């Protein structure tokens, strides 16, 4: 399957890779900003922290959250890879079965038409 631009023309591999890289970067930045907001909200609920402690907590929380997100995304990518392999194997099996059935049907059709033709020739004599 090829990617296509907004105008319907297929993108070359370089453009597709660049688009994926930019998308990944933007998703990472959005996740980082969300983690930062959550860390700030956590620190706001702990008013007794000094500014240094709050900064450390924000940094640790953000790192932890991004690490968990990375792990979740990696697990999803690994699962997608396994599923793709399973689906490709299943598709190949189904395709072979279908081709085998078509070949059998074609042979039966040829044999039947040959038999019918031979029978018609014998009756015509």
Tab-separated table of N, CA and C in Angstrom:
chain	number	residue	atom	x	y	z
A	1	UNK	N	0.847	-1.160	0.000
A	1	UNK	CA	0.000	0.000	0.000
A	1	UNK	C	0.894	1.224	0.000
A	2	UNK	N	0.616	2.174	-0.861
A	2	UNK	CA	1.437	3.374	-0.936
A	2	UNK	C	0.671	4.544	-0.356
A	3	UNK	N	1.420	5.449	0.217
A	3	UNK	CA	0.815	6.675	0.715
A	3	UNK	C	0.575	7.605	-0.449
A	4	UNK	N	-0.376	8.479	-0.293
A	4	UNK	CA	-0.600	9.447	-1.356
A	4	UNK	C	-0.775	10.816	-0.737
A	5	UNK	N	-0.453	11.803	-1.538
A	5	UNK	CA	-0.576	13.175	-1.060
A	5	UNK	C	-2.038	13.591	-1.110
A	6	UNK	N	-2.284	14.817	-0.729
A	6	UNK	CA	-3.645	15.330	-0.711
A	6	UNK	C	-4.246	15.355	-2.120
A	7	UNK	N	-3.398	15.471	-3.133
A	7	UNK	CA	-3.877	15.569	-4.508
A	7	UNK	C	-3.964	14.209	-5.175
A	8	UNK	N	-3.675	13.128	-4.460
A	8	UNK	CA	-3.825	11.793	-5.004
A	8	UNK	C	-2.561	11.219	-5.613
A	9	UNK	N	-1.506	11.998	-5.744
A	9	UNK	CA	-0.261	11.489	-6.322
A	9	UNK	C	0.497	10.726	-5.245
A	10	UNK	N	1.053	9.555	-5.615
A	10	UNK	CA	1.778	8.792	-4.599
A	10	UNK	C	3.026	9.529	-4.120
A	11	UNK	N	3.302	9.403	-2.824
A	11	UNK	CA	4.497	10.010	-2.252
A	11	UNK	C	5.676	9.069	-2.465
A	12	UNK	N	6.854	9.628	-2.710
A	12	UNK	CA	8.024	8.764	-2.798
A	12	UNK	C	8.413	8.342	-1.383
A	13	UNK	N	9.310	7.386	-1.274
A	13	UNK	CA	9.670	6.841	0.032
A	13	UNK	C	10.269	7.892	0.955
A	14	UNK	N	11.064	8.792	0.385
A	14	UNK	CA	11.695	9.829	1.200
A	14	UNK	C	10.636	10.732	1.824
A	15	UNK	N	9.658	11.137	1.025
A	15	UNK	CA	8.600	12.013	1.542
A	15	UNK	C	7.783	11.303	2.603
A	16	UNK	N	7.483	10.025	2.382
A	16	UNK	CA	6.720	9.255	3.367
A	16	UNK	C	7.488	9.103	4.664
A	17	UNK	N	8.792	8.831	4.561
A	17	UNK	CA	9.618	8.681	5.762
A	17	UNK	C	9.714	10.010	6.506
A	18	UNK	N	9.857	11.095	5.755
A	18	UNK	CA	9.935	12.414	6.376
A	18	UNK	C	8.617	12.751	7.077
A	19	UNK	N	7.502	12.449	6.431
A	19	UNK	CA	6.199	12.712	7.045
A	19	UNK	C	6.035	11.896	8.327
A	20	UNK	N	6.471	10.639	8.306
A	20	UNK	CA	6.382	9.804	9.508
A	20	UNK	C	7.270	10.355	10.623
A	21	UNK	N	8.447	10.832	10.258
A	21	UNK	CA	9.364	11.385	11.257
A	21	UNK	C	8.791	12.651	11.884
A	22	UNK	N	8.221	13.522	11.067
A	22	UNK	CA	7.618	14.757	11.576
A	22	UNK	C	6.425	14.423	12.469
A	23	UNK	N	5.612	13.477	12.031
A	23	UNK	CA	4.458	13.083	12.837
A	23	UNK	C	4.903	12.525	14.193
A	24	UNK	N	5.921	11.681	14.184
A	24	UNK	CA	6.451	11.135	15.431
A	24	UNK	C	6.974	12.225	16.343
A	25	UNK	N	7.677	13.180	15.772
A	25	UNK	CA	8.206	14.298	16.561
A	25	UNK	C	7.070	15.097	17.199
A	26	UNK	N	6.045	15.389	16.417
A	26	UNK	CA	4.921	16.170	16.946
A	26	UNK	C	4.173	15.407	18.034
A	27	UNK	N	4.006	14.102	17.846
A	27	UNK	CA	3.351	13.293	18.874
A	27	UNK	C	4.178	13.262	20.156
A	28	UNK	N	5.489	13.152	20.016
A	28	UNK	CA	6.372	13.155	21.182
A	28	UNK	C	6.279	14.484	21.923
A	29	UNK	N	6.277	15.576	21.190
A	29	UNK	CA	6.186	16.889	21.831
A	29	UNK	C	4.853	17.052	22.557
A	30	UNK	N	3.777	16.592	21.938
A	30	UNK	CA	2.465	16.688	22.584
A	30	UNK	C	2.438	15.848	23.852
A	31	UNK	N	3.025	14.655	23.808
A	31	UNK	CA	3.074	13.795	24.987
A	31	UNK	C	3.938	14.423	26.078
A	32	UNK	N	5.053	15.015	25.689
A	32	UNK	CA	5.927	15.672	26.658
A	32	UNK	C	5.207	16.845	27.332
A	33	UNK	N	4.477	17.640	26.544
A	33	UNK	CA	3.736	18.773	27.113
A	33	UNK	C	2.644	18.298	28.068
A	34	UNK	N	1.967	17.206	27.704
A	34	UNK	CA	0.926	16.652	28.578
A	34	UNK	C	1.532	16.162	29.890
A	35	UNK	N	2.651	15.466	29.797
A	35	UNK	CA	3.330	14.975	31.004
A	35	UNK	C	3.784	16.149	31.878
A	36	UNK	N	4.266	17.198	31.245
A	36	UNK	CA	4.712	18.387	31.993
A	36	UNK	C	3.537	19.043	32.721
A	37	UNK	N	2.393	19.139	32.028
A	37	UNK	CA	1.203	19.718	32.664
A	37	UNK	C	0.759	18.877	33.861
A	38	UNK	N	0.791	17.549	33.699
A	38	UNK	CA	0.402	16.668	34.802
A	38	UNK	C	1.371	16.813	35.984
A	39	UNK	N	2.650	16.925	35.683
A	39	UNK	CA	3.650	17.092	36.745
A	39	UNK	C	3.434	18.416	37.477
A	40	UNK	N	3.148	19.463	36.738
A	40	UNK	CA	2.884	20.763	37.365
A	40	UNK	C	1.638	20.711	38.232
A	41	UNK	N	0.612	20.013	37.767
A	41	UNK	CA	-0.621	19.875	38.549
A	41	UNK	C	-0.354	19.086	39.831
A	42	UNK	N	0.477	18.063	39.728
A	42	UNK	CA	0.838	17.279	40.915
A	42	UNK	C	1.569	18.148	41.936
A	43	UNK	N	2.525	18.898	41.454
A	43	UNK	CA	3.298	19.768	42.359
A	43	UNK	C	2.426	20.858	42.966
A	44	UNK	N	1.430	21.328	42.230
A	44	UNK	CA	0.529	22.353	42.759
A	44	UNK	C	-0.284	21.812	43.932
A	45	UNK	N	-0.533	20.503	43.951
A	45	UNK	CA	-1.280	19.894	45.056
A	45	UNK	C	-0.393	19.622	46.271
A	46	UNK	N	0.903	19.869	46.120
A	46	UNK	CA	1.856	19.650	47.213
A	46	UNK	C	2.555	20.980	47.540
A	47	UNK	N	1.848	21.874	48.186
A	47	UNK	CA	2.384	23.225	48.396
A	47	UNK	C	3.582	23.281	49.335
A	48	UNK	N	3.842	22.267	50.103
A	48	UNK	CA	4.964	22.293	51.039
A	48	UNK	C	6.303	22.029	50.375
A	49	UNK	N	6.310	21.622	49.076
A	49	UNK	CA	7.575	21.368	48.385
A	49	UNK	C	8.306	22.684	48.138
A	50	UNK	N	9.612	22.643	48.282
A	50	UNK	CA	10.409	23.806	47.885
A	50	UNK	C	10.453	23.854	46.372
A	51	UNK	N	10.876	24.975	45.826
A	51	UNK	CA	10.922	25.081	44.362
A	51	UNK	C	11.890	24.056	43.767
A	52	UNK	N	12.993	23.791	44.436
A	52	UNK	CA	13.946	22.778	43.966
A	52	UNK	C	13.339	21.386	43.986
A	53	UNK	N	12.616	21.080	45.067
A	53	UNK	CA	11.956	19.782	45.165
A	53	UNK	C	10.870	19.641	44.097
A	54	UNK	N	10.133	20.710	43.885
A	54	UNK	CA	9.071	20.679	42.866
A	54	UNK	C	9.670	20.475	41.478
A	55	UNK	N	10.777	21.159	41.209
A	55	UNK	CA	11.447	20.981	39.911
A	55	UNK	C	11.922	19.547	39.735
A	56	UNK	N	12.504	18.962	40.774
A	56	UNK	CA	12.953	17.564	40.715
A	56	UNK	C	11.777	16.617	40.497
A	57	UNK	N	10.705	16.856	41.235
A	57	UNK	CA	9.529	16.000	41.094
A	57	UNK	C	8.955	16.099	39.677
A	58	UNK	N	8.861	17.315	39.153
A	58	UNK	CA	8.365	17.500	37.789
A	58	UNK	C	9.243	16.760	36.790
A	59	UNK	N	10.555	16.894	36.950
A	59	UNK	CA	11.481	16.236	36.026
A	59	UNK	C	11.349	14.716	36.103
A	60	UNK	N	11.326	14.179	37.336
A	60	UNK	CA	11.207	12.728	37.507
A	60	UNK	C	9.869	12.203	36.980
A	61	UNK	N	8.798	12.930	37.277
A	61	UNK	CA	7.477	12.511	36.805
A	61	UNK	C	7.437	12.496	35.278
A	62	UNK	N	7.960	13.562	34.668
A	62	UNK	CA	7.948	13.647	33.209
A	62	UNK	C	8.761	12.514	32.593
A	63	UNK	N	9.945	12.255	33.140
A	63	UNK	CA	10.774	11.156	32.625
A	63	UNK	C	10.064	9.816	32.771
A	64	UNK	N	9.467	9.598	33.931
A	64	UNK	CA	8.753	8.337	34.186
A	64	UNK	C	7.599	8.176	33.209
A	65	UNK	N	6.836	9.215	33.048
A	65	UNK	CA	5.666	9.176	32.157
A	65	UNK	C	6.094	8.929	30.718
A	66	UNK	N	7.128	9.601	30.250
A	66	UNK	CA	7.599	9.394	28.878
A	66	UNK	C	8.148	7.977	28.701
A	67	UNK	N	8.808	7.448	29.740
A	67	UNK	CA	9.293	6.066	29.676
A	67	UNK	C	8.148	5.074	29.554
A	68	UNK	N	7.094	5.286	30.324
A	68	UNK	CA	5.922	4.410	30.244
A	68	UNK	C	5.246	4.509	28.881
A	69	UNK	N	5.164	5.718	28.358
A	69	UNK	CA	4.577	5.909	27.033
A	69	UNK	C	5.410	5.196	25.974
A	70	UNK	N	6.722	5.315	26.080
A	70	UNK	CA	7.622	4.645	25.139
A	70	UNK	C	7.421	3.130	25.191
A	71	UNK	N	7.314	2.583	26.412
A	71	UNK	CA	7.103	1.145	26.568
A	71	UNK	C	5.773	0.709	25.957
A	72	UNK	N	4.726	1.494	26.187
A	72	UNK	CA	3.407	1.164	25.643
A	72	UNK	C	3.427	1.205	24.117
A	73	UNK	N	4.065	2.216	23.560
A	73	UNK	CA	4.142	2.318	22.104
A	73	UNK	C	4.967	1.182	21.507
A	74	UNK	N	6.051	0.815	22.178
A	74	UNK	CA	6.875	-0.291	21.696
A	74	UNK	C	6.100	-1.603	21.733
A	75	UNK	N	5.346	-1.825	22.806
A	75	UNK	CA	4.526	-3.036	22.905
A	75	UNK	C	3.471	-3.069	21.803
A	76	UNK	N	2.875	-1.919	21.509
A	76	UNK	CA	1.880	-1.840	20.439
A	76	UNK	C	2.522	-2.113	19.087
A	77	UNK	N	3.690	-1.541	18.852
A	77	UNK	CA	4.386	-1.767	17.576
A	77	UNK	C	4.789	-3.230	17.425
A	78	UNK	N	5.264	-3.841	18.511
A	78	UNK	CA	5.634	-5.257	18.457
A	78	UNK	C	4.419	-6.119	18.160
A	79	UNK	N	3.307	-5.814	18.804
A	79	UNK	CA	2.072	-6.579	18.568
A	79	UNK	C	1.608	-6.407	17.126
A	80	UNK	N	1.686	-5.204	16.606
A	80	UNK	CA	1.292	-4.962	15.215
A	80	UNK	C	2.165	-5.763	14.255
A	81	UNK	N	3.448	-5.842	14.554
A	81	UNK	CA	4.368	-6.611	13.715
A	81	UNK	C	4.011	-8.100	13.733
A	82	UNK	N	3.718	-8.617	14.937
A	82	UNK	CA	3.325	-10.032	15.044
A	82	UNK	C	2.022	-10.290	14.300
A	83	UNK	N	1.051	-9.400	14.470
A	83	UNK	CA	-0.234	-9.570	13.781
A	83	UNK	C	-0.062	-9.519	12.271
A	84	UNK	N	0.794	-8.632	11.806
A	84	UNK	CA	1.020	-8.546	10.364
A	84	UNK	C	1.570	-9.862	9.837
A	85	UNK	N	2.522	-10.444	10.553
A	85	UNK	CA	3.061	-11.737	10.148
A	85	UNK	C	1.993	-12.817	10.138
A	86	UNK	N	1.159	-12.831	11.181
A	86	UNK	CA	0.077	-13.822	11.240
A	86	UNK	C	-0.907	-13.635	10.096
A	87	UNK	N	-1.286	-12.394	9.814
A	87	UNK	CA	-2.232	-12.127	8.737
A	87	UNK	C	-1.640	-12.466	7.369
A	88	UNK	N	-0.361	-12.160	7.180
A	88	UNK	CA	0.269	-12.498	5.901
A	88	UNK	C	0.317	-14.002	5.693
A	89	UNK	N	0.618	-14.740	6.755
A	89	UNK	CA	0.635	-16.197	6.666
A	89	UNK	C	-0.753	-16.735	6.359
A	90	UNK	N	-1.747	-16.219	7.057
A	90	UNK	CA	-3.125	-16.668	6.829
A	90	UNK	C	-3.585	-16.320	5.419
A	91	UNK	N	-3.249	-15.133	4.948
A	91	UNK	CA	-3.623	-14.717	3.594
A	91	UNK	C	-2.991	-15.644	2.560
A	92	UNK	N	-1.725	-15.975	2.735
A	92	UNK	CA	-1.050	-16.866	1.789
A	92	UNK	C	-1.712	-18.241	1.773
A	93	UNK	N	-2.080	-18.736	2.956
A	93	UNK	CA	-2.752	-20.031	3.040
A	93	UNK	C	-4.107	-19.989	2.336
A	94	UNK	N	-4.878	-18.959	2.597
A	94	UNK	CA	-6.186	-18.821	1.950
A	94	UNK	C	-6.050	-18.679	0.437
A	95	UNK	N	-5.044	-17.949	0.012
A	95	UNK	CA	-4.830	-17.759	-1.417
A	95	UNK	C	-4.481	-19.080	-2.101
A	96	UNK	N	-3.593	-19.867	-1.480
A	96	UNK	CA	-3.251	-21.178	-2.045
A	96	UNK	C	-4.480	-22.076	-2.125
A	97	UNK	N	-5.293	-22.073	-1.067
A	97	UNK	CA	-6.503	-22.897	-1.052
A	97	UNK	C	-7.459	-22.468	-2.154
A	98	UNK	N	-7.637	-21.185	-2.305
A	98	UNK	CA	-8.538	-20.670	-3.337
A	98	UNK	C	-8.031	-21.023	-4.731
A	99	UNK	N	-6.739	-20.848	-4.976
A	99	UNK	CA	-6.188	-21.190	-6.284
A	99	UNK	C	-6.323	-22.686	-6.572
A	100	UNK	N	-6.108	-23.507	-5.547
A	100	UNK	CA	-6.263	-24.954	-5.703
A	100	UNK	C	-7.701	-25.299	-6.075
A	101	UNK	N	-8.666	-24.659	-5.416
A	101	UNK	CA	-10.083	-24.916	-5.715
A	101	UNK	C	-10.444	-24.456	-7.125
A	102	UNK	N	-9.934	-23.302	-7.521
A	102	UNK	CA	-10.190	-22.836	-8.890
A	102	UNK	C	-9.592	-23.797	-9.911
A	103	UNK	N	-8.406	-24.302	-9.639
A	103	UNK	CA	-7.766	-25.246	-10.557
A	103	UNK	C	-8.595	-26.529	-10.665
A	104	UNK	N	-9.095	-27.023	-9.536
A	104	UNK	CA	-9.925	-28.232	-9.560
A	104	UNK	C	-11.212	-27.983	-10.341
A	105	UNK	N	-11.838	-26.831	-10.096
A	105	UNK	CA	-13.070	-26.492	-10.823
A	105	UNK	C	-12.808	-26.370	-12.318
A	106	UNK	N	-11.685	-25.766	-12.682
A	106	UNK	CA	-11.347	-25.620	-14.098
A	106	UNK	C	-11.119	-26.997	-14.724
A	107	UNK	N	-10.427	-27.882	-14.023
A	107	UNK	CA	-10.198	-29.240	-14.541
A	107	UNK	C	-11.513	-29.986	-14.701
A	108	UNK	N	-12.391	-29.860	-13.714
A	108	UNK	CA	-13.697	-30.522	-13.806
A	108	UNK	C	-14.530	-29.958	-14.951
A	109	UNK	N	-14.458	-28.648	-15.125
A	109	UNK	CA	-15.195	-28.022	-16.227
A	109	UNK	C	-14.663	-28.500	-17.575
A	110	UNK	N	-13.351	-28.565	-17.728
A	110	UNK	CA	-12.749	-29.046	-18.986
A	110	UNK	C	-13.100	-30.505	-19.210
A	111	UNK	N	-12.988	-31.309	-18.151
A	111	UNK	CA	-13.316	-32.731	-18.283
A	111	UNK	C	-14.786	-32.908	-18.634
A	112	UNK	N	-15.647	-32.129	-18.000
A	112	UNK	CA	-17.084	-32.225	-18.302
A	112	UNK	C	-17.408	-31.800	-19.710
A	113	UNK	N	-16.798	-30.700	-20.167
A	113	UNK	CA	-17.087	-30.246	-21.533
A	113	UNK	C	-16.498	-31.206	-22.563
A	114	UNK	N	-15.346	-31.799	-22.252
A	114	UNK	CA	-14.752	-32.792	-23.157
A	114	UNK	C	-15.647	-34.022	-23.237
A	115	UNK	N	-16.135	-34.461	-22.088
A	115	UNK	CA	-17.027	-35.621	-22.064
A	115	UNK	C	-18.319	-35.329	-22.798
A	116	UNK	N	-18.858	-34.128	-22.589
A	116	UNK	CA	-20.102	-33.749	-23.278
A	116	UNK	C	-19.857	-33.669	-24.787
A	117	UNK	N	-18.708	-33.133	-25.183
A	117	UNK	CA	-18.392	-33.039	-26.612
A	117	UNK	C	-18.218	-34.411	-27.231
A	118	UNK	N	-17.544	-35.279	-26.497
A	118	UNK	CA	-17.343	-36.644	-26.997
A	118	UNK	C	-18.675	-37.372	-27.089
A	119	UNK	N	-19.538	-37.174	-26.090
A	119	UNK	CA	-20.852	-37.810	-26.102
A	119	UNK	C	-21.694	-37.285	-27.246
A	120	UNK	N	-21.611	-35.999	-27.512
A	120	UNK	CA	-22.380	-35.419	-28.634
A	120	UNK	C	-21.861	-35.959	-29.957
A	121	UNK	N	-20.551	-36.137	-30.075
A	121	UNK	CA	-19.971	-36.687	-31.306
A	121	UNK	C	-20.427	-38.123	-31.529
A	122	UNK	N	-20.487	-38.901	-30.473
A	122	UNK	CA	-20.924	-40.300	-30.589
A	122	UNK	C	-22.390	-40.378	-30.946
A	123	UNK	N	-23.205	-39.500	-30.408
A	123	UNK	CA	-24.621	-39.498	-30.718
A	123	UNK	C	-24.898	-39.025	-32.142
A	124	UNK	N	-24.037	-38.133	-32.620
A	124	UNK	CA	-24.218	-37.605	-33.976
A	124	UNK	C	-23.901	-38.654	-35.023
A	125	UNK	N	-23.147	-39.680	-34.752
A	125	UNK	CA	-22.799	-40.712	-35.735
A	125	UNK	C	-23.874	-41.643	-35.971
